[in-house]
C-alpha atoms as an extended CHARMM CRD file, in Angstrom:
* protein
*
       106  EXT
         1         1  MET       CA              0.0000000000        0.0000000000        0.0000000000  PROA      1               0.0000000000
         2         2  PRO       CA              1.5070000000        3.3770000000       -0.9590000000  PROA      2               0.0000000000
         3         3  CYS       CA              1.5670000000        6.5560000000        1.1200000000  PROA      3               0.0000000000
         4         4  TYR       CA             -1.8560000000        8.1770000000        0.8120000000  PROA      4               0.0000000000
         5         5  ARG       CA             -0.3850000000       11.6930000000        0.3670000000  PROA      5               0.0000000000
         6         6  CYS       CA              2.5550000000       11.2960000000       -2.0220000000  PROA      6               0.0000000000
         7         7  GLY       CA              2.1210000000        7.7690000000       -3.3990000000  PROA      7               0.0000000000
         8         8  ALA       CA              5.5900000000        6.6140000000       -2.2830000000  PROA      8               0.0000000000
         9         9  ARG       CA              5.8500000000        2.8620000000       -1.9280000000  PROA      9               0.0000000000
        10        10  GLN       CA              7.5390000000        1.0770000000        0.9440000000  PROA      10              0.0000000000
        11        11  THR       CA             10.8900000000       -0.4950000000        0.1610000000  PROA      11              0.0000000000
        12        12  ASP       CA             12.2230000000       -3.7530000000        1.5410000000  PROA      12              0.0000000000
        13        13  PRO       CA             12.0260000000       -3.5060000000        5.3400000000  PROA      13              0.0000000000
        14        14  VAL       CA             15.0790000000       -3.0490000000        7.5030000000  PROA      14              0.0000000000
        15        15  ARG       CA             15.2950000000       -4.7740000000       10.8700000000  PROA      15              0.0000000000
        16        16  GLY       CA             13.4580000000       -2.9950000000       13.6440000000  PROA      16              0.0000000000
        17        17  ALA       CA             10.3390000000       -0.8860000000       13.7620000000  PROA      17              0.0000000000
        18        18  SER       CA              9.0190000000        0.5160000000       10.5010000000  PROA      18              0.0000000000
        19        19  PRO       CA              9.3080000000        4.2940000000       10.1000000000  PROA      19              0.0000000000
        20        20  TRP       CA              5.9500000000        4.2710000000        8.2760000000  PROA      20              0.0000000000
        21        21  GLN       CA              2.8740000000        5.2410000000       10.2900000000  PROA      21              0.0000000000
        22        22  ARG       CA             -0.7160000000        4.0350000000       10.0450000000  PROA      22              0.0000000000
        23        23  GLY       CA             -3.6570000000        6.3890000000       10.1880000000  PROA      23              0.0000000000
        24        24  VAL       CA             -7.3370000000        6.6170000000        9.3240000000  PROA      24              0.0000000000
        25        25  ARG       CA             -8.6590000000        8.9900000000        6.6860000000  PROA      25              0.0000000000
        26        26  ASN       CA            -12.3150000000        9.0160000000        5.6220000000  PROA      26              0.0000000000
        27        27  GLU       CA            -12.7490000000        5.9290000000        7.8210000000  PROA      27              0.0000000000
        28        28  THR       CA            -10.2020000000        3.9790000000        5.7560000000  PROA      28              0.0000000000
        29        29  GLN       CA             -6.8300000000        2.7000000000        6.9710000000  PROA      29              0.0000000000
        30        30  VAL       CA             -3.9250000000        4.5220000000        5.2550000000  PROA      30              0.0000000000
        31        31  LEU       CA             -0.1290000000        4.4930000000        5.4320000000  PROA      31              0.0000000000
        32        32  ILE       CA              1.9820000000        7.6310000000        5.8650000000  PROA      32              0.0000000000
        33        33  CYS       CA              5.6120000000        7.7000000000        4.7060000000  PROA      33              0.0000000000
        34        34  PRO       CA              8.3220000000        9.2240000000        6.9370000000  PROA      34              0.0000000000
        35        35  ASP       CA              8.6010000000       12.3410000000        4.7160000000  PROA      35              0.0000000000
        36        36  CYS       CA              4.8660000000       13.1000000000        4.8640000000  PROA      36              0.0000000000
        37        37  GLN       CA              4.8060000000       12.4940000000        8.6410000000  PROA      37              0.0000000000
        38        38  ARG       CA              6.8290000000       15.6970000000        9.0250000000  PROA      38              0.0000000000
        39        39  LEU       CA              3.8650000000       17.7100000000        7.6980000000  PROA      39              0.0000000000
        40        40  HSD       CA              1.5460000000       19.0970000000       10.3370000000  PROA      40              0.0000000000
        41        41  ASP       CA             -1.6720000000       18.8890000000        8.3000000000  PROA      41              0.0000000000
        42        42  LEU       CA             -2.0810000000       15.1970000000        7.4600000000  PROA      42              0.0000000000
        43        43  ASP       CA             -5.8850000000       15.5340000000        7.1910000000  PROA      43              0.0000000000
        44        44  LEU       CA             -6.5000000000       12.3830000000        9.2520000000  PROA      44              0.0000000000
        45        45  ASP       CA             -9.7290000000       11.4660000000       11.0170000000  PROA      45              0.0000000000
        46        46  SER       CA             -9.8090000000       12.1510000000       14.7520000000  PROA      46              0.0000000000
        47        47  CYS       CA            -11.6340000000       10.6240000000       17.6880000000  PROA      47              0.0000000000
        48        48  ALA       CA            -14.8930000000       12.3480000000       18.6300000000  PROA      48              0.0000000000
        49        49  THR       CA            -14.2060000000       11.5740000000       22.3120000000  PROA      49              0.0000000000
        50        50  CYS       CA            -10.5860000000       12.6940000000       22.8050000000  PROA      50              0.0000000000
        51        51  ALA       CA             -9.6270000000       14.3050000000       19.4350000000  PROA      51              0.0000000000
        52        52  SER       CA             -6.6550000000       11.9390000000       18.9900000000  PROA      52              0.0000000000
        53        53  THR       CA             -5.6360000000       10.9110000000       15.4690000000  PROA      53              0.0000000000
        54        54  ALA       CA             -4.1790000000        7.6000000000       16.7500000000  PROA      54              0.0000000000
        55        55  LEU       CA             -6.9240000000        5.5350000000       15.1070000000  PROA      55              0.0000000000
        56        56  ILE       CA             -7.0420000000        2.1150000000       13.4980000000  PROA      56              0.0000000000
        57        57  CYS       CA             -9.7110000000        0.7870000000       11.1710000000  PROA      57              0.0000000000
        58        58  ARG       CA            -10.5230000000       -2.9190000000       10.9470000000  PROA      58              0.0000000000
        59        59  LEU       CA            -13.5210000000       -5.0620000000       10.1040000000  PROA      59              0.0000000000
        60        60  GLY       CA            -15.8250000000       -2.0740000000        9.6180000000  PROA      60              0.0000000000
        61        61  GLU       CA            -14.9310000000       -0.4670000000       12.9500000000  PROA      61              0.0000000000
        62        62  VAL       CA            -12.7160000000        2.4600000000       13.8670000000  PROA      62              0.0000000000
        63        63  GLU       CA            -10.9120000000        2.3040000000       17.2110000000  PROA      63              0.0000000000
        64        64  CYS       CA             -9.0870000000        5.0700000000       19.0380000000  PROA      64              0.0000000000
        65        65  ARG       CA             -5.7620000000        3.8130000000       20.3870000000  PROA      65              0.0000000000
        66        66  SER       CA             -5.6410000000        6.6780000000       22.9030000000  PROA      66              0.0000000000
        67        67  CYS       CA             -8.9640000000        6.3400000000       24.7390000000  PROA      67              0.0000000000
        68        68  GLY       CA            -10.3080000000        3.0070000000       23.4330000000  PROA      68              0.0000000000
        69        69  ALA       CA            -13.4990000000        4.4230000000       21.8990000000  PROA      69              0.0000000000
        70        70  VAL       CA            -14.9100000000        2.2230000000       19.1020000000  PROA      70              0.0000000000
        71        71  TRP       CA            -17.5090000000        3.1150000000       16.4690000000  PROA      71              0.0000000000
        72        72  LEU       CA            -18.8340000000        1.6450000000       13.2490000000  PROA      72              0.0000000000
        73        73  ALA       CA            -17.2990000000        3.0370000000       10.0930000000  PROA      73              0.0000000000
        74        74  ALA       CA            -20.0480000000        4.7220000000        8.0880000000  PROA      74              0.0000000000
        75        75  ARG       CA            -18.2590000000        3.6020000000        4.9290000000  PROA      75              0.0000000000
        76        76  SER       CA            -18.2730000000       -0.0800000000        5.9450000000  PROA      76              0.0000000000
        77        77  SER       CA            -21.2830000000       -0.8230000000        3.7120000000  PROA      77              0.0000000000
        78        78  GLU       CA            -19.3320000000        0.5360000000        0.7320000000  PROA      78              0.0000000000
        79        79  ALA       CA            -16.4840000000       -1.8610000000        1.5450000000  PROA      79              0.0000000000
        80        80  LEU       CA            -18.7700000000       -4.7930000000        0.7960000000  PROA      80              0.0000000000
        81        81  ASP       CA            -19.0700000000       -3.6140000000       -2.8170000000  PROA      81              0.0000000000
        82        82  PRO       CA            -15.8600000000       -1.6780000000       -3.5270000000  PROA      82              0.0000000000
        83        83  ALA       CA            -15.2390000000        0.1290000000       -6.7840000000  PROA      83              0.0000000000
        84        84  PRO       CA            -12.5490000000       -1.4490000000       -8.9670000000  PROA      84              0.0000000000
        85        85  VAL       CA             -9.1140000000       -0.0080000000       -8.2710000000  PROA      85              0.0000000000
        86        86  SER       CA             -6.4190000000        0.2090000000      -10.9150000000  PROA      86              0.0000000000
        87        87  PRO       CA             -2.8400000000       -0.4640000000       -9.8030000000  PROA      87              0.0000000000
        88        88  PRO       CA             -0.5830000000        2.5670000000       -9.4690000000  PROA      88              0.0000000000
        89        89  PRO       CA              1.7310000000        3.3000000000      -12.3970000000  PROA      89              0.0000000000
        90        90  GLY       CA              5.0440000000        1.4640000000      -12.2690000000  PROA      90              0.0000000000
        91        91  LEU       CA              3.7960000000       -1.2170000000       -9.8630000000  PROA      91              0.0000000000
        92        92  SER       CA              4.3580000000       -4.0780000000      -12.3070000000  PROA      92              0.0000000000
        93        93  ALA       CA              7.9720000000       -2.9500000000      -12.8590000000  PROA      93              0.0000000000
        94        94  GLU       CA              8.5390000000       -2.7910000000       -9.0730000000  PROA      94              0.0000000000
        95        95  VAL       CA              7.1000000000       -6.2870000000       -8.6180000000  PROA      95              0.0000000000
        96        96  GLU       CA              9.2360000000       -7.6590000000      -11.4530000000  PROA      96              0.0000000000
        97        97  ALA       CA             12.3880000000       -6.0700000000       -9.9660000000  PROA      97              0.0000000000
        98        98  ALA       CA             11.5770000000       -7.4860000000       -6.5080000000  PROA      98              0.0000000000
        99        99  LEU       CA             11.0430000000      -10.9790000000       -7.9550000000  PROA      99              0.0000000000
       100       100  ASN       CA             14.3260000000      -10.7470000000       -9.8410000000  PROA      100             0.0000000000
       101       101  ARG       CA             16.1440000000       -9.8090000000       -6.6050000000  PROA      101             0.0000000000
       102       102  VAL       CA             14.5390000000      -12.6340000000       -4.6320000000  PROA      102             0.0000000000
       103       103  LEU       CA             15.0390000000      -15.2390000000       -7.3290000000  PROA      103             0.0000000000
       104       104  GLY       CA             18.6020000000      -14.1010000000       -8.1170000000  PROA      104             0.0000000000
       105       105  ARG       CA             17.9020000000      -13.2220000000      -11.7210000000  PROA      105             0.0000000000
       106       106  ALA       CA             20.1260000000      -10.7040000000      -13.4670000000  PROA      106             0.0000000000
């Protein structure tokens, strides 16, 4: 999954914690790259109870990691019948390059 702001894709992980951050925007789980995390206006959803943006979205629910509040995602009914999504440009070349690295092809 690419960064929702700039479209950057994650590279092969390095040992340790990932510098990428998860967030919720429009009641959908998104990833935020380290460069975009430096911006102050990420336009993420916030908790109605405590105003925190430390949210996670799973199985049609949004949960606040700060206060524990949980609510149904209004968009969860749309997730049952999602619109077709086209892959981002260059994805097939990235996948081919990754397979070549893993399989030791030149």
